[in-house]
PDB file of C-alpha atoms in Angstrom:
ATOM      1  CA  UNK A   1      47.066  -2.209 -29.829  1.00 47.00           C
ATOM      2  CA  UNK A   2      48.538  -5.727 -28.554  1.00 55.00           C
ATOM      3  CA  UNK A   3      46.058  -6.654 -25.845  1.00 55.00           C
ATOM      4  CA  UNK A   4      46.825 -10.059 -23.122  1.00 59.00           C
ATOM      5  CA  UNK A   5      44.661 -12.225 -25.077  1.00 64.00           C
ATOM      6  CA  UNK A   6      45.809 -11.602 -28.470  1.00 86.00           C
ATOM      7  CA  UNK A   7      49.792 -11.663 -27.783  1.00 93.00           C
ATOM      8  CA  UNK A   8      52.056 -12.619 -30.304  1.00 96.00           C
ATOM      9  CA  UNK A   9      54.972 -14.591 -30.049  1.00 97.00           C
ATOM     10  CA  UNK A  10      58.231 -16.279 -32.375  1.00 97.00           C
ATOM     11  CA  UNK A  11      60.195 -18.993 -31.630  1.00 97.00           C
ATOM     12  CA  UNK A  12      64.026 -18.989 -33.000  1.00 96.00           C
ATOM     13  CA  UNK A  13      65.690 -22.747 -32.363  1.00 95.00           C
ATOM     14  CA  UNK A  14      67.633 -24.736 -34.703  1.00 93.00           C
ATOM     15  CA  UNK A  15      66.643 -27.946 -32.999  1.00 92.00           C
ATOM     16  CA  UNK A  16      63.733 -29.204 -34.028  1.00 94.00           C
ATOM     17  CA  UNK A  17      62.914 -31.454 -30.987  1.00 92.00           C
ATOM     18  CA  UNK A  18      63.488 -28.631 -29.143  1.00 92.00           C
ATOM     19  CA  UNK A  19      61.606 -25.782 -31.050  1.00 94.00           C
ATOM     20  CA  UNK A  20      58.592 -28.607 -30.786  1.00 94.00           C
ATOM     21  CA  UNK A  21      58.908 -29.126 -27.104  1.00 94.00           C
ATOM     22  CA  UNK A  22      58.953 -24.901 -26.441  1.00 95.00           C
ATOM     23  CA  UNK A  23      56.085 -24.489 -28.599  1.00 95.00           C
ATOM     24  CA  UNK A  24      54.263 -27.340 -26.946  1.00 95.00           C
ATOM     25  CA  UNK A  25      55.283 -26.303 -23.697  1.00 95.00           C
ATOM     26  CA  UNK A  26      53.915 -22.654 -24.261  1.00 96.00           C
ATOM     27  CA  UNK A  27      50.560 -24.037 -25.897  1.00 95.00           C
ATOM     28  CA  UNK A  28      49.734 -25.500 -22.839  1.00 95.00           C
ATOM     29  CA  UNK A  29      51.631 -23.066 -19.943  1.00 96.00           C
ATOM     30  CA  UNK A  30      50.261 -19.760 -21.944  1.00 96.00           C
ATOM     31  CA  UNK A  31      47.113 -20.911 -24.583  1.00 95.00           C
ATOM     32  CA  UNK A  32      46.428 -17.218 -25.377  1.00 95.00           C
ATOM     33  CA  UNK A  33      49.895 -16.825 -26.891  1.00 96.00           C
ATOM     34  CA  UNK A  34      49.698 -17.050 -30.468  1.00 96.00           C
ATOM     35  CA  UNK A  35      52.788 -18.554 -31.896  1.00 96.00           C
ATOM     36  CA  UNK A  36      53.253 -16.677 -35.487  1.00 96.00           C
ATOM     37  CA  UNK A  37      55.994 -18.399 -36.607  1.00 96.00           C
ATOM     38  CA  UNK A  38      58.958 -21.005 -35.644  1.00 96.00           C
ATOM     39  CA  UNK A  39      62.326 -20.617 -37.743  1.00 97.00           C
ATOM     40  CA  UNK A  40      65.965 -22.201 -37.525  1.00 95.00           C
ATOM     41  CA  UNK A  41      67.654 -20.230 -38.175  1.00 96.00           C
ATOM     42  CA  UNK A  42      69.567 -16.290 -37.597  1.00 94.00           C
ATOM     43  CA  UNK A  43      68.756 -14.872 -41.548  1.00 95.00           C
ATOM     44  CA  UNK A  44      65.285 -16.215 -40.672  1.00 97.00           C
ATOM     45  CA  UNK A  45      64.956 -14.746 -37.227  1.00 96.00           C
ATOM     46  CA  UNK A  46      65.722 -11.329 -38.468  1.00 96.00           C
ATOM     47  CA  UNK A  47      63.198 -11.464 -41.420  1.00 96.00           C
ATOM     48  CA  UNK A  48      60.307 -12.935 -39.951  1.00 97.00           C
ATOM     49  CA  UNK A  49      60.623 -10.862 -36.615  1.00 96.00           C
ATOM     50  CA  UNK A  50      60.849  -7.639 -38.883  1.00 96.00           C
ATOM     51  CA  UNK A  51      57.885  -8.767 -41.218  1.00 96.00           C
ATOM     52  CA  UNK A  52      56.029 -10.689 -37.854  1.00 96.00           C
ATOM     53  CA  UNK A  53      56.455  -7.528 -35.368  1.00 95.00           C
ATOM     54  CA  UNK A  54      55.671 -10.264 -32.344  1.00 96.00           C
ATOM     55  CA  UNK A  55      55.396  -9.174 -28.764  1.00 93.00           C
ATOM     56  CA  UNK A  56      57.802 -11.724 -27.452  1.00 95.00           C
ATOM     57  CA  UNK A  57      61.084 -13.420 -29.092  1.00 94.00           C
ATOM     58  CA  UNK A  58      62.010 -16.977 -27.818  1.00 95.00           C
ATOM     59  CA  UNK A  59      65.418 -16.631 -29.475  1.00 92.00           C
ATOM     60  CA  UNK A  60      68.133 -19.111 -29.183  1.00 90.00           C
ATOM     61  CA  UNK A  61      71.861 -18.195 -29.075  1.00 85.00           C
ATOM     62  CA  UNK A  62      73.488 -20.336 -31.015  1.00 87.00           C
ATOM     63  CA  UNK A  63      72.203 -20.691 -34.827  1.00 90.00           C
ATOM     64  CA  UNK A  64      73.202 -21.480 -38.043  1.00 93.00           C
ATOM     65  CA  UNK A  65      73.757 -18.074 -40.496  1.00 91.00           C
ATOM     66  CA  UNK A  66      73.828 -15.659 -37.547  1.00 87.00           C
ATOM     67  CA  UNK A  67      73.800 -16.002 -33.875  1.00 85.00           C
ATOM     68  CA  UNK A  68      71.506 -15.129 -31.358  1.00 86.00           C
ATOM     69  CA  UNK A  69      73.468 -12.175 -30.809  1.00 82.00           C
ATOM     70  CA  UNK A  70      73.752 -10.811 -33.786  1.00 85.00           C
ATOM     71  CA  UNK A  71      70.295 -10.980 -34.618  1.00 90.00           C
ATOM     72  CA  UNK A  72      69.247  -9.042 -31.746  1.00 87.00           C
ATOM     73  CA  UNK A  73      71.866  -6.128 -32.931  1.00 84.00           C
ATOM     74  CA  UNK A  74      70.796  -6.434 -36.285  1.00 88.00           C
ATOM     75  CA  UNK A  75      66.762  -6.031 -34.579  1.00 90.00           C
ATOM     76  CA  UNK A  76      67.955  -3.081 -32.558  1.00 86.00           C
ATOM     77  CA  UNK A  77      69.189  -0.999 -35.811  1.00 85.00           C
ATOM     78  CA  UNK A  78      66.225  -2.078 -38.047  1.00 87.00           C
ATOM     79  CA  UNK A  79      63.224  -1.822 -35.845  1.00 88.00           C
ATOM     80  CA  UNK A  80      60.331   0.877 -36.410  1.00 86.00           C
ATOM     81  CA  UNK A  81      61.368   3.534 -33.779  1.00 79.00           C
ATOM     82  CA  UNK A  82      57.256   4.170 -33.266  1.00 80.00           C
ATOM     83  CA  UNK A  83      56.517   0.562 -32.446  1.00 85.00           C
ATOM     84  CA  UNK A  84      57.319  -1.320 -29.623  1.00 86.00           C
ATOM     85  CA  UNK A  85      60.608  -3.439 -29.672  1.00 88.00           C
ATOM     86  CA  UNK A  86      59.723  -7.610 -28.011  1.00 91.00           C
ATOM     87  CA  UNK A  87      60.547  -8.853 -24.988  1.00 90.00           C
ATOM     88  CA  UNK A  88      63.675 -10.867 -26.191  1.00 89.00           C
ATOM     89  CA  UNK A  89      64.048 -14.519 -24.124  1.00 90.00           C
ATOM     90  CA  UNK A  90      66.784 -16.146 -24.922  1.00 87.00           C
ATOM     91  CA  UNK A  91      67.585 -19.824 -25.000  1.00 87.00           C
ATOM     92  CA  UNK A  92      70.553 -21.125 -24.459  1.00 83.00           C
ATOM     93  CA  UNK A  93      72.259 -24.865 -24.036  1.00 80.00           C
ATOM     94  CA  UNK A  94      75.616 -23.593 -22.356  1.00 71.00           C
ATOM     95  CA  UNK A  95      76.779 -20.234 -23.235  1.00 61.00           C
ATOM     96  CA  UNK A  96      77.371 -18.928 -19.527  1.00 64.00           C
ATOM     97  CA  UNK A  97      79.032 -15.463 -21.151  1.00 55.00           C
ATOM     98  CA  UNK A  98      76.000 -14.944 -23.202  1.00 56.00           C
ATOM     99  CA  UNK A  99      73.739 -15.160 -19.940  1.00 60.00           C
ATOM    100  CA  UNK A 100      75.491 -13.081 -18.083  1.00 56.00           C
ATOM    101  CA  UNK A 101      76.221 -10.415 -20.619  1.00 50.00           C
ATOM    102  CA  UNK A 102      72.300 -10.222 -21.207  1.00 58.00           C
ATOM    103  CA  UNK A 103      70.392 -10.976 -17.971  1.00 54.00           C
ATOM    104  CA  UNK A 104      69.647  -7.420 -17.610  1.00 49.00           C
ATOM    105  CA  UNK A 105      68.959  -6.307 -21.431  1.00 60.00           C
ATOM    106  CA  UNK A 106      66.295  -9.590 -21.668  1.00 70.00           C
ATOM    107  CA  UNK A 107      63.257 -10.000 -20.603  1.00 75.00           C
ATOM    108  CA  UNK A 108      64.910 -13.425 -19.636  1.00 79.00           C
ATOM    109  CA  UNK A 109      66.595 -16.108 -20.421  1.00 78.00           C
ATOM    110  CA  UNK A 110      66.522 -19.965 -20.059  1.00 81.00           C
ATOM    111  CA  UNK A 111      68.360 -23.259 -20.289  1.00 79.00           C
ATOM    112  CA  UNK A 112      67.953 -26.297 -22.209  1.00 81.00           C
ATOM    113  CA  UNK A 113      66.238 -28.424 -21.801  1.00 83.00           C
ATOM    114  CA  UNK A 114      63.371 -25.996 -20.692  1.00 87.00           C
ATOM    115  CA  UNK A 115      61.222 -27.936 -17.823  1.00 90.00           C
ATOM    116  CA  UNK A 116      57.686 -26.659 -17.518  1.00 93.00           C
ATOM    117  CA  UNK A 117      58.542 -24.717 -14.113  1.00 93.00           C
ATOM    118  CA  UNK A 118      61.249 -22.808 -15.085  1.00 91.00           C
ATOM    119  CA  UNK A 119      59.046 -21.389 -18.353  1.00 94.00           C
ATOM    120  CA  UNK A 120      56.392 -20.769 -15.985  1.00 95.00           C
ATOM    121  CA  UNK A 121      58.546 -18.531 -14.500  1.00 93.00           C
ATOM    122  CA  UNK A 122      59.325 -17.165 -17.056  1.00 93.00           C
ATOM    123  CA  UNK A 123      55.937 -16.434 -18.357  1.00 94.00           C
ATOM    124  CA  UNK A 124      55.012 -14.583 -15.183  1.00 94.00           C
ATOM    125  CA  UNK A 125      58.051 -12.659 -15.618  1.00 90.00           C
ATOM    126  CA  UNK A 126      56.942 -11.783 -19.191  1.00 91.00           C
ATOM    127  CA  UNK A 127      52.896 -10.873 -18.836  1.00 91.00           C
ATOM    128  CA  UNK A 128      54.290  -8.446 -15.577  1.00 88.00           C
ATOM    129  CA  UNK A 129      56.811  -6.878 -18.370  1.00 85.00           C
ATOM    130  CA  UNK A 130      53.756  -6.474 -20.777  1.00 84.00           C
ATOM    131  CA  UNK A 131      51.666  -4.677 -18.726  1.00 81.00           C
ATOM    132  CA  UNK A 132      54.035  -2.096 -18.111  1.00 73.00           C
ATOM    133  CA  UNK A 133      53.416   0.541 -20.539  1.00 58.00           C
ATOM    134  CA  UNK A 134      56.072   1.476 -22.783  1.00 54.00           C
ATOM    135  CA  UNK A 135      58.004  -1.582 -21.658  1.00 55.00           C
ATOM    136  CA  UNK A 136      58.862  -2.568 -25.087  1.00 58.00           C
ATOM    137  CA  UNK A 137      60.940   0.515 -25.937  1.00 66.00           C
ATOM    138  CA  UNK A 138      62.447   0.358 -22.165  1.00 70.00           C
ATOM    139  CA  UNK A 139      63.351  -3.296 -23.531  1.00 68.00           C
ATOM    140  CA  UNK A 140      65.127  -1.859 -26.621  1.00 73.00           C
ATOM    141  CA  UNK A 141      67.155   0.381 -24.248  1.00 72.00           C
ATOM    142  CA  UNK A 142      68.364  -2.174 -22.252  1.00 69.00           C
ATOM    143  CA  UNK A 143      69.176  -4.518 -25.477  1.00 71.00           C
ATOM    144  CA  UNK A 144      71.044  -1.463 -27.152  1.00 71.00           C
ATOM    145  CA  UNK A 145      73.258  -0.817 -23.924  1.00 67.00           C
ATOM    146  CA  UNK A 146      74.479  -4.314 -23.490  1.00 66.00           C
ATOM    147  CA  UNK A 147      75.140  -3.817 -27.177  1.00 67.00           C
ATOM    148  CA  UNK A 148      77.842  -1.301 -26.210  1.00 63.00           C
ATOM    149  CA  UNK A 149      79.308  -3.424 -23.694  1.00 60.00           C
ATOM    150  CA  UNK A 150      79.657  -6.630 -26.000  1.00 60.00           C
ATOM    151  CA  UNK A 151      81.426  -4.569 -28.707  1.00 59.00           C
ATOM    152  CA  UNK A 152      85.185  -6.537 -29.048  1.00 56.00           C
ATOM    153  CA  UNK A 153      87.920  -4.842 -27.838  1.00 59.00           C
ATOM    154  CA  UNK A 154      91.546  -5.241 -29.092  1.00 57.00           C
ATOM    155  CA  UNK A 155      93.411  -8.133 -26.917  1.00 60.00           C
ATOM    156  CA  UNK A 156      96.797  -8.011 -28.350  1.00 71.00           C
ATOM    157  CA  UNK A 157      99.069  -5.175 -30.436  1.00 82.00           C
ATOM    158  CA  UNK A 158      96.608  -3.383 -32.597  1.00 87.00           C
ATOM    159  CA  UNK A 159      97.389  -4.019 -36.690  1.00 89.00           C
ATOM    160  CA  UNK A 160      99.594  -1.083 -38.156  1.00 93.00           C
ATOM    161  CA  UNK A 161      99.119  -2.245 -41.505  1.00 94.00           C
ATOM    162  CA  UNK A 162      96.616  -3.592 -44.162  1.00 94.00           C
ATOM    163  CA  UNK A 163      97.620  -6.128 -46.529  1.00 92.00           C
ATOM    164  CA  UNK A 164      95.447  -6.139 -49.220  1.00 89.00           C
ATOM    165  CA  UNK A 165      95.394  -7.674 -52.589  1.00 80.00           C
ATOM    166  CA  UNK A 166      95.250  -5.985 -56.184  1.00 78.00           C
ATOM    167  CA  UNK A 167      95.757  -8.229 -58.753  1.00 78.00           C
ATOM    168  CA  UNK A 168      98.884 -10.123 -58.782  1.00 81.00           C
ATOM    169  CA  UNK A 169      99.941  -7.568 -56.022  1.00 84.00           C
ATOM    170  CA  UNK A 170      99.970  -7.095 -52.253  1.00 87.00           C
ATOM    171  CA  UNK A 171      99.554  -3.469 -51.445  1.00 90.00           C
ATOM    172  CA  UNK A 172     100.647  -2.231 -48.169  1.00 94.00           C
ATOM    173  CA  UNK A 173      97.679   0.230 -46.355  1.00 95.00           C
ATOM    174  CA  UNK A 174      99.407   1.901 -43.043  1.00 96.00           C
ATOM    175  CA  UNK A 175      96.218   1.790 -40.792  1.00 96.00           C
ATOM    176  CA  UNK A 176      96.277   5.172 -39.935  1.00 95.00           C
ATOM    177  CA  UNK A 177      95.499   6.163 -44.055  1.00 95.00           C
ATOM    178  CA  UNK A 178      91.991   3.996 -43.586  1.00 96.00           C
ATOM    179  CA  UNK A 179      89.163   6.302 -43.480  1.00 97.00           C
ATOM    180  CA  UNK A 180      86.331   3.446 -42.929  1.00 97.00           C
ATOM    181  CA  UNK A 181      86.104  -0.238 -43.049  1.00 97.00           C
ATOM    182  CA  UNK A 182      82.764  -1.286 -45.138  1.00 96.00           C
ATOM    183  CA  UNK A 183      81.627  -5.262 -45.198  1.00 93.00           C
ATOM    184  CA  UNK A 184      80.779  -6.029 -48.734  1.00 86.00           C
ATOM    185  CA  UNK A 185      79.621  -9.994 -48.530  1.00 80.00           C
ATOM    186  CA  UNK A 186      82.718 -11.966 -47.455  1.00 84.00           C
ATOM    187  CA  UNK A 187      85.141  -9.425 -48.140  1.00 92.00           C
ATOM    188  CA  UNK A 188      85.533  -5.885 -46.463  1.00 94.00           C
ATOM    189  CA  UNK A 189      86.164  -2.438 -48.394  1.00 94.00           C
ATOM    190  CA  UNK A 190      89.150  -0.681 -47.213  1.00 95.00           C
ATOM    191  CA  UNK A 191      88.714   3.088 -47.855  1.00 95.00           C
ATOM    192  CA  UNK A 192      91.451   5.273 -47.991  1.00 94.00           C
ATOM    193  CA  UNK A 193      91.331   9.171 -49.149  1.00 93.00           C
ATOM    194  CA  UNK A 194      92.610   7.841 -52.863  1.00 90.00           C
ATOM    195  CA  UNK A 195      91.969   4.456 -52.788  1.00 89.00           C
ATOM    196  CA  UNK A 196      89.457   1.294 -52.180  1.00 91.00           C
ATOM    197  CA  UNK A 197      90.774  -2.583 -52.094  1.00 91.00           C
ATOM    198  CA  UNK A 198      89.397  -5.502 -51.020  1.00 90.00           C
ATOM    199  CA  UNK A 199      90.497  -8.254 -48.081  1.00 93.00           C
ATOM    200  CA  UNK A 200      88.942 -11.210 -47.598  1.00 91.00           C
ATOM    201  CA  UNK A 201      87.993 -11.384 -43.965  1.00 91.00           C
ATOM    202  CA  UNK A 202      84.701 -10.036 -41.276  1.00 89.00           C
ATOM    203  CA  UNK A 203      84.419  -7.551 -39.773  1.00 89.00           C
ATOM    204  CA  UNK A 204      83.984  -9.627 -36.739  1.00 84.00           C
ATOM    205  CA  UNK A 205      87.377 -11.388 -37.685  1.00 88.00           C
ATOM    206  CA  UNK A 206      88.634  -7.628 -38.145  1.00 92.00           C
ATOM    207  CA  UNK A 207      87.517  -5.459 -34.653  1.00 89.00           C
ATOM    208  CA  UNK A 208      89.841  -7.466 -32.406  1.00 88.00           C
ATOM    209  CA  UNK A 209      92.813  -6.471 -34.550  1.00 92.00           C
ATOM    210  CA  UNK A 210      92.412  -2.438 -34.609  1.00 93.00           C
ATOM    211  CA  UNK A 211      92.597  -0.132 -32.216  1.00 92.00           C
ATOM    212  CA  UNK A 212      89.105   0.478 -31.075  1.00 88.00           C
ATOM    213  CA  UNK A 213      89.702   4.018 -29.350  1.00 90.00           C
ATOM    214  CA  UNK A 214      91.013   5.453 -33.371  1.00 94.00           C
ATOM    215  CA  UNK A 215      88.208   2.958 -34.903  1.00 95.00           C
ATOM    216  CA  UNK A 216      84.750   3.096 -33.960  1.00 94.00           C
ATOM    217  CA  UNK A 217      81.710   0.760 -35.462  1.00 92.00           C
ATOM    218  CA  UNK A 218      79.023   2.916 -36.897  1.00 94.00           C
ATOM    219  CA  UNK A 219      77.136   0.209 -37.913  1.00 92.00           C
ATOM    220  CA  UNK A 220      77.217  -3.565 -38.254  1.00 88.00           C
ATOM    221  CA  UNK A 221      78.629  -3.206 -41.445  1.00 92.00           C
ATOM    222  CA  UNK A 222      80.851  -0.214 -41.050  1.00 95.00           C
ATOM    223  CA  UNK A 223      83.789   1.134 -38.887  1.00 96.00           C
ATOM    224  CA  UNK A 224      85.138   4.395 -39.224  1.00 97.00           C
ATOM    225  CA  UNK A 225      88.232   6.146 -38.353  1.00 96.00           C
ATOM    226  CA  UNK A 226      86.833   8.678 -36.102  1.00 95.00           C
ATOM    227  CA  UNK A 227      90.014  10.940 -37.240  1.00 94.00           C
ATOM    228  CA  UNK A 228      88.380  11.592 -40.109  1.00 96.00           C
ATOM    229  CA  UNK A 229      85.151  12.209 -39.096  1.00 96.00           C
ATOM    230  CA  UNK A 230      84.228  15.968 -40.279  1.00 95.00           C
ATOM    231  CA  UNK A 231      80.509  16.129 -38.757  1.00 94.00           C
ATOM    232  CA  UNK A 232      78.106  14.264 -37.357  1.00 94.00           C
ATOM    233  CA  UNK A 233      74.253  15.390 -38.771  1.00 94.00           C
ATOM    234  CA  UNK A 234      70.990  14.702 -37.873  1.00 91.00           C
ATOM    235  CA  UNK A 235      68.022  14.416 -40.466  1.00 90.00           C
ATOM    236  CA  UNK A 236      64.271  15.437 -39.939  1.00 86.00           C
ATOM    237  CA  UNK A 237      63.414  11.360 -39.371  1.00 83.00           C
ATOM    238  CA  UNK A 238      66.253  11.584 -36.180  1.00 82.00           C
ATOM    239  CA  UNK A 239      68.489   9.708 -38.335  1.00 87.00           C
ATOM    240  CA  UNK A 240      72.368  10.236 -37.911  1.00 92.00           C
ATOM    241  CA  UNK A 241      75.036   9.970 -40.946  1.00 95.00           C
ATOM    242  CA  UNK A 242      78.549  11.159 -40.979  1.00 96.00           C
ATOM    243  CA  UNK A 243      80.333  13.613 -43.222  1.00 96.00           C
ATOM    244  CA  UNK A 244      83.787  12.508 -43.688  1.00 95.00           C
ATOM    245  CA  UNK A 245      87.097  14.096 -44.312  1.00 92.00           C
ATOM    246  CA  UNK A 246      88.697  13.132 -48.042  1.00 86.00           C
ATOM    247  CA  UNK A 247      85.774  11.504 -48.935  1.00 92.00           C
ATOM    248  CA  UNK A 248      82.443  12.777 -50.544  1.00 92.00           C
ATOM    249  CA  UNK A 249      79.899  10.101 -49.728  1.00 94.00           C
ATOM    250  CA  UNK A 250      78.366   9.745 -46.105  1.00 95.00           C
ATOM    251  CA  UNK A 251      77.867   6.979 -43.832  1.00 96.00           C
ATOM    252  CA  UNK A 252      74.784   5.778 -41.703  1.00 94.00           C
ATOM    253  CA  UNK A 253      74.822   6.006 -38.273  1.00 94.00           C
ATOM    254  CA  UNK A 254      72.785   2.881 -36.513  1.00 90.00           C
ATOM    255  CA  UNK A 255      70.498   3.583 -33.550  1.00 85.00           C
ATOM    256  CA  UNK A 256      72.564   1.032 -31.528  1.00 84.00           C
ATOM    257  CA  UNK A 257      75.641   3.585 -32.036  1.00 88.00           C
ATOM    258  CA  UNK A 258      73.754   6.687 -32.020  1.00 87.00           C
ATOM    259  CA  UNK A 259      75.642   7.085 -28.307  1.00 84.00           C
ATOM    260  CA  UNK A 260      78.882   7.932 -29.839  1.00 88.00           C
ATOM    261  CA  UNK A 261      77.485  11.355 -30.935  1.00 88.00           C
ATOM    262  CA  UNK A 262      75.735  12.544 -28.289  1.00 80.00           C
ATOM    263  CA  UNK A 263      76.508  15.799 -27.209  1.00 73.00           C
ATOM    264  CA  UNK A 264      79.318  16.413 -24.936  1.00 61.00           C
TER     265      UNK A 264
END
């Protein structure tokens, strides 16, 4: 069990000044805090938090590879559900949106350049947080439901068709045919009943062009057409996947959008 004087704590800034100056800052504003690792960027944050397990994330916004943002969702669906999620600061230069989309899901969040006052605040903040039991989990709660709020949602006419190639060809999916959307590197899977083909785009390019109240995000890497959702099931583990209609093979349900299937 994670005591005050053996805390654990990982710093995610692409700047190196600035990762230096946090760490040096928190070495002398909080000495117990053990620092287990410094990385640079979002593919880094993810893996060393998961393989780390620290009590506190100093995680910056903006990154190379995968944002702030992202990284935290990505945290939320791949954490142990028996161990505590971290207190998640983050650190920001100028993203005003990003502040005030999260000052409620963080623990906190601060500005660059950090000055030694506002951190100390900060710190405060945090060791009150961490001696509230169970406050870690409370902390994933609040992270996953800003999660639902930040999902995009479609600005302009939603896309009625999917242009996708085949060969030499360009074949024409009507939208309402797609049973799921699946990211497959830099490309995304278009699944019809009959059919799969390939278009080179995100799905983070790809949620602000559908309709999001036929297309629902199951997962970071999946959207589904919840027409053609069958049934929703739950495994001994808690785990949710989704039978589909047309289709044989089932899709994972992540914690962070476990909400769409709760009962009515």
């Amino acid at each position: 069990m994670t005591t005050p004087s053996n805390l654990r704590a990982l710093i995610a800034e692409d700047e190196p000044i600035l990762a230096a100056a946090l760490l040096q800052a928190l070495q002398r504003l909080w000495p117990e805090l053990q620092i287990v690792a410094s990385v640079d960027n979002g593919l880094a944050v993810v893996e060393q938090t998961l393989k780390q397990r620290p009590d506190i994330l100093f995680l910056d916004i903006k990154m190379p590879g995968k944002s702030g943002l992202e990284a935290a969702q990505e945290l939320a669906e791949e954490w142990p559900e028996n161990e505590a999620f971290p207190l998640i600061v983050f650190v920001t230069a100028y993203d005003e949106y990003a502040i005030s989309a999260f000052e409620h899901a963080a623990a906190d969040y601060v500005l660059k350049p950090i000055s030694d006052a506002r951190l100390g605040k900060t710190i405060a903040r945090l060791q009150q947080r961490l001696q509230q039991n169970g406050d870690g989990n409370a902390a994933l709660d609040r992270l996953i439901g800003q999660l639902h709020n930040m999902q995009p949602r479609t600005n302009t006419e939603p896309l009625t068709m999917i242009r996708a190639a085949v060969g030499n060809q360009i074949r024409m999916i009507p939208i309402n045919e797609v049973i799921y959307f699946e990211a497959s590197d830099k490309y995304i899977n278009v699944v019809t009943a009959d059919s799969e083909s390939l278009i080179r785009t995100s799905l983070k390019e790809l949620l602000p062009q559908i309709d999001s109240r036929q297309f629902w995000q199951v997962h970071r890497g999946t959207i589904v057409n919840h027409q053609c959702i069958q049934m929703a099931i739950r495994d001994e583990s808690g785990k949710l996947s989704l039978k589909l209609r047309g289709r044989g093979e089932s899709l994972a349900v992540s914690r962070v959008f476990a909400y769409l299937f709760k009962q009515m």
